[in-house]
Coordinates of C-alpha atoms in Angstrom, one line a residue:
M1 CA -14.2 10.2 -9.3
T2 CA -13.1 6.7 -10.2
K3 CA -14.5 4.8 -13.2
N4 CA -17.1 3.1 -11.0
G5 CA -18.4 6.5 -9.8
R6 CA -16.9 6.3 -6.3
P7 CA -14.8 9.2 -5.1
R8 CA -11.0 8.5 -5.5
S9 CA -8.8 8.0 -2.5
D10 CA -7.2 11.2 -1.2
A11 CA -4.3 9.6 0.7
L12 CA -2.1 6.5 0.3
V13 CA -0.8 4.7 3.4
F14 CA 1.5 1.9 2.9
F15 CA 2.6 -0.5 5.6
G16 CA 5.9 -2.2 5.2
A17 CA 7.3 1.1 3.9
T18 CA 10.9 0.2 4.7
G19 CA 10.7 -3.3 3.2
D20 CA 11.8 -4.9 0.0
L21 CA 8.5 -4.5 -2.0
A22 CA 8.4 -0.8 -1.2
Y23 CA 12.1 -0.4 -2.1
K24 CA 12.0 -2.2 -5.4
K25 CA 8.4 -1.4 -6.6
I26 CA 6.4 1.2 -4.7
F27 CA 8.8 4.1 -4.6
P28 CA 9.7 3.9 -8.3
A29 CA 6.0 3.7 -9.1
L30 CA 5.3 6.7 -7.0
Q31 CA 8.1 8.7 -8.6
A32 CA 6.6 7.8 -12.0
M33 CA 3.2 9.0 -10.9
A34 CA 4.8 12.3 -9.6
G35 CA 6.5 12.7 -13.0
R36 CA 3.1 12.4 -14.8
G37 CA 1.5 14.9 -12.5
R38 CA -0.7 12.2 -10.9
L39 CA 0.6 12.4 -7.3
D40 CA -1.6 15.0 -5.7
F41 CA -2.2 13.4 -2.3
P42 CA -0.2 12.6 0.9
V43 CA 1.8 9.3 0.9
V44 CA 2.3 8.0 4.4
G45 CA 4.8 5.2 5.0
V46 CA 4.4 3.1 8.1
A47 CA 7.1 0.8 9.5
R48 CA 9.0 -0.1 12.6
S49 CA 12.5 0.9 11.7
G50 CA 13.2 3.7 14.2
W51 CA 13.6 6.1 11.3
S52 CA 12.9 9.8 11.0
R53 CA 11.1 11.3 8.1
E54 CA 14.4 12.4 6.6
Q55 CA 15.8 8.9 6.8
F56 CA 12.6 7.6 5.1
V57 CA 13.0 10.2 2.3
A58 CA 16.6 9.2 1.9
H59 CA 15.5 5.6 1.6
A60 CA 13.0 6.5 -1.1
R61 CA 15.7 8.4 -3.0
A62 CA 18.0 5.4 -2.9
S63 CA 15.2 3.2 -4.1
V64 CA 14.3 5.2 -7.2
T65 CA 18.0 5.7 -8.0
E66 CA 18.6 1.9 -7.9
Y67 CA 15.3 0.7 -9.4
G68 CA 13.9 3.4 -11.7
G69 CA 16.4 6.1 -12.3
L70 CA 16.3 9.2 -10.2
V71 CA 14.4 12.1 -11.9
E72 CA 15.2 15.1 -9.6
A73 CA 12.0 17.1 -10.4
S74 CA 9.7 14.0 -10.0
F75 CA 11.5 12.9 -6.9
A76 CA 11.3 16.4 -5.3
H77 CA 7.5 16.3 -6.0
L78 CA 7.2 12.8 -4.4
A79 CA 9.4 13.8 -1.4
S80 CA 7.1 16.8 -0.7
H81 CA 4.2 14.4 -0.3
L82 CA 6.0 11.8 1.8
R83 CA 5.2 11.4 5.5
Y84 CA 6.4 8.7 7.8
V85 CA 4.9 7.0 10.9
D86 CA 7.3 4.8 12.9
G87 CA 5.7 2.3 15.2
D88 CA 4.6 -1.2 16.1
Y89 CA 1.6 -2.5 14.2
N90 CA 0.3 -4.0 17.5
D91 CA 0.3 -0.6 19.2
P92 CA -2.8 1.6 18.9
A93 CA -0.5 4.7 19.4
T94 CA 1.0 3.9 16.0
F95 CA -2.5 4.2 14.4
A96 CA -3.3 7.4 16.4
A97 CA -0.1 8.9 14.9
L98 CA -1.2 7.7 11.5
R99 CA -4.6 9.3 12.0
R100 CA -2.9 12.6 12.8
E101 CA -0.7 12.3 9.6
L102 CA -3.9 11.8 7.6
A103 CA -5.5 15.0 8.9
G104 CA -7.9 16.2 6.2
A105 CA -7.9 12.9 4.3
E106 CA -11.4 11.5 4.1
R107 CA -10.9 8.4 1.9
P108 CA -7.4 6.9 2.6
I109 CA -6.3 3.8 0.9
S110 CA -4.1 1.5 2.9
Y111 CA -1.7 -0.9 1.1
L112 CA -0.5 -3.8 3.3
A113 CA 2.9 -4.8 1.9
I114 CA 3.6 -6.8 5.1
P115 CA 3.5 -10.4 6.2
P116 CA 0.0 -11.9 5.9
S117 CA 0.1 -12.8 9.6
L118 CA -0.1 -9.1 10.4
F119 CA -3.1 -8.4 8.2
P120 CA -5.7 -9.0 11.0
V121 CA -4.0 -6.8 13.6
V122 CA -3.4 -3.9 11.1
V123 CA -6.9 -4.0 9.7
G124 CA -8.4 -4.1 13.2
N125 CA -6.2 -1.2 14.4
L126 CA -7.0 0.8 11.2
R127 CA -10.7 0.3 12.0
D128 CA -10.3 1.3 15.6
A129 CA -8.4 4.5 14.6
G130 CA -11.2 5.5 12.2
C131 CA -9.0 4.9 9.1
T132 CA -11.3 2.5 7.4
E133 CA -14.4 4.7 7.4
N134 CA -14.8 5.6 3.7
G135 CA -11.3 4.0 3.2
R136 CA -10.0 1.1 1.2
V137 CA -7.5 -1.6 1.9
I138 CA -5.2 -3.4 -0.5
L139 CA -3.7 -6.7 0.7
E140 CA -0.5 -7.8 -0.9
K141 CA 0.7 -11.4 -0.8
P142 CA -1.2 -14.7 -0.1
F143 CA -4.6 -14.4 1.4
G144 CA -4.5 -16.8 4.2
R145 CA -2.5 -20.0 4.7
D146 CA -5.5 -22.3 4.0
L147 CA -9.3 -22.1 3.5
A148 CA -10.0 -21.6 7.2
S149 CA -7.5 -18.8 7.7
A150 CA -8.7 -17.1 4.5
R151 CA -12.3 -17.2 5.7
D152 CA -11.2 -15.8 9.1
L153 CA -9.3 -13.0 7.4
N154 CA -12.3 -12.3 5.2
R155 CA -14.5 -12.0 8.3
I156 CA -12.1 -9.5 9.9
L157 CA -12.0 -7.5 6.7
H158 CA -15.7 -7.3 6.4
E159 CA -16.0 -6.1 10.0
A160 CA -14.0 -3.1 9.0
L161 CA -14.9 -2.5 5.3
P162 CA -17.5 -3.3 2.7
E163 CA -16.4 -5.8 0.0
E164 CA -16.1 -3.0 -2.7
S165 CA -13.4 -1.4 -0.5
I166 CA -11.2 -4.5 -0.3
F167 CA -8.6 -5.3 -2.9
R168 CA -6.7 -8.6 -2.8
I169 CA -3.5 -8.9 -4.8
D170 CA -1.1 -11.9 -5.1
H171 CA 1.4 -10.8 -7.6
Y172 CA 2.8 -14.3 -7.9
L173 CA -0.4 -16.1 -8.4
G174 CA -1.1 -14.6 -11.8
K175 CA 2.5 -14.0 -12.9
E176 CA 2.9 -17.0 -15.2
A177 CA -0.5 -16.4 -16.9
V178 CA 0.3 -12.8 -17.5
Q179 CA 3.7 -13.7 -18.9
N180 CA 2.1 -16.2 -21.3
I181 CA -0.3 -13.6 -22.7
L182 CA 2.4 -12.4 -25.2
Y183 CA 3.1 -16.0 -26.2
F184 CA -0.6 -16.6 -26.9
R185 CA -1.0 -13.3 -28.7
F186 CA 1.8 -13.9 -31.1
A187 CA 1.4 -17.6 -31.5
N188 CA -2.2 -17.3 -32.8

């Protein structure tokens, strides 16, 4: 159970799994979770790179080696949980393959580390494949280009998920304020 009393997610799906954000941040964080014994669920990467699972795992190894320091035991645990779906985000077959990889997962969380222009199509295909029922979605990067596109994206999200299952993150929007916390703490 989570702090709010809702059951915790039982699988992590991340779109953009072969991209820069995954390489620099997500894989090192997942290895750290594995090292702390907190990675007890499948992790499914989704991208359109033409890779096999073995290539995906090699990419994850390179990532943690470069950006976090490879810890063999932790990485081995992470690798045992890694799965990979290669496909086009516009193709329903990609999401059918994702659904098969999630066999047994009832509450997947999908992390969208992809261009914002792809959010609507991915969320719609997640919904159509049955991956949003009891699921959650995390959107990374700007939420719309302007007020109208933000409202449109919000409408699409609410067609697939209740508000409490949608998490919007813009790691640049709050970056300066977070960095200034230390200044305010020690200046006062």
